[in-house]
Short mmCIF file of C-alpha atoms in Angstrom, two decimals:
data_model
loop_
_atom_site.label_atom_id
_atom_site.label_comp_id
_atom_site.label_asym_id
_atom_site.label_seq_id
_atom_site.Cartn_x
_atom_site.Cartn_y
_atom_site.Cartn_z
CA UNK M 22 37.54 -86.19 1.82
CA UNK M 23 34.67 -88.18 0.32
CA UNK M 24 31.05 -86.66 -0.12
CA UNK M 25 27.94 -89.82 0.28
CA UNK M 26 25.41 -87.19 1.01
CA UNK M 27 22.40 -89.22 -0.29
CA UNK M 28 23.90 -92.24 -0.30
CA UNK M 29 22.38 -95.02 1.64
CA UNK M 30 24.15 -98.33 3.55
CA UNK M 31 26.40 -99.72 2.24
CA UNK M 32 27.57 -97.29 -0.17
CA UNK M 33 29.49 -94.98 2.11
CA UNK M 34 30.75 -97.48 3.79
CA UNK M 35 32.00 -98.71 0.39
CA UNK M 36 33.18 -95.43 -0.93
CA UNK M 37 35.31 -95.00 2.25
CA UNK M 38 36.77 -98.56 1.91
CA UNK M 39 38.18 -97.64 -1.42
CA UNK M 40 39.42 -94.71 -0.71
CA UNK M 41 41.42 -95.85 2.18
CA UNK M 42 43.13 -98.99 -0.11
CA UNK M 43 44.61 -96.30 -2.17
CA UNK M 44 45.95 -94.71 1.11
CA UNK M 45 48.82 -95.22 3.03
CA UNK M 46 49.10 -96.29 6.58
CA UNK M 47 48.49 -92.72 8.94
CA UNK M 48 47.39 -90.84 6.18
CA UNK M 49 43.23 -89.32 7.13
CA UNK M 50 40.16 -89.34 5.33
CA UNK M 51 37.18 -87.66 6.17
CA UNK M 52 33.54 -89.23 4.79
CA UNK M 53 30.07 -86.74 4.85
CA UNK M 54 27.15 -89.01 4.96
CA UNK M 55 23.25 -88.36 4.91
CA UNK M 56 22.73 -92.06 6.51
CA UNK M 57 21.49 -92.07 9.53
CA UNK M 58 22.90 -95.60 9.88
CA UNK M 59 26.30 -94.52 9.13
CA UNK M 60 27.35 -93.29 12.56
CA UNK M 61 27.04 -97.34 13.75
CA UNK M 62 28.08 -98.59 10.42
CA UNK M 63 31.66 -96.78 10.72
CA UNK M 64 32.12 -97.49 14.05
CA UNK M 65 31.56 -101.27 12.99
CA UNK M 66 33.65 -100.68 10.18
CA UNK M 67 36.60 -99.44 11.97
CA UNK M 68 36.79 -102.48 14.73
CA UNK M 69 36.83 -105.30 12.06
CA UNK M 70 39.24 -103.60 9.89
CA UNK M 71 42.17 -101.60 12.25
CA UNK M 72 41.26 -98.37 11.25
CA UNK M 73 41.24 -95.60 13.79
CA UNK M 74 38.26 -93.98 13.79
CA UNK M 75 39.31 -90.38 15.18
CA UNK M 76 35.95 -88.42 15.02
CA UNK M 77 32.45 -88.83 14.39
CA UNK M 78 29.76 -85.42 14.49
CA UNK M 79 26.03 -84.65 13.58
CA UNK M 80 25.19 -81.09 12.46
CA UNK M 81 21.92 -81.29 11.12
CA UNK M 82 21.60 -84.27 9.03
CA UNK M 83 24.82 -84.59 8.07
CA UNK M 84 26.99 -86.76 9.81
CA UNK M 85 31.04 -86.58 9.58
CA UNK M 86 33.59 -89.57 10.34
CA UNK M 87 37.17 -89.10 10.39
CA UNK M 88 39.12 -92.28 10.33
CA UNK M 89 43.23 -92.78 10.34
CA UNK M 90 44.38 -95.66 7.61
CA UNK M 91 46.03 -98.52 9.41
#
């Protein structure tokens, strides 16, 4: 799990790209955001790289993406 709570675009999106190159294929990683923007910037993310994104949820204004390394 990554924390970019206050972190705008394209920092998470950054953070969570680095984390999952030191992952192997199937393993999870969760990212909490602030960004409003990040809940279409994962999504994004996900199609132009192969990575599954499992979940995505809003509580308050943080948002949560799980994503499964290719």
């Amino acid at each position: 799990e990554i924390d970019t709570r206050g972190l705008n675009c394209p920092l998470p999106i950054l953070k969570a790209k680095k984390a999952l190159s030191e992952m192997v294929s199937g393993q999870v990683l969760k990212v909490v955001s602030t960004d409003a923007g990040s809940i279409r910037d994962f999504q994004a993310f996900a199609k132009q790289t192969g990575n599954t994104l499992l979940d995505q949820q809003t509580q308050g204004a943080e948002h949560s993406h799980v994503m499964r390394r290719r």
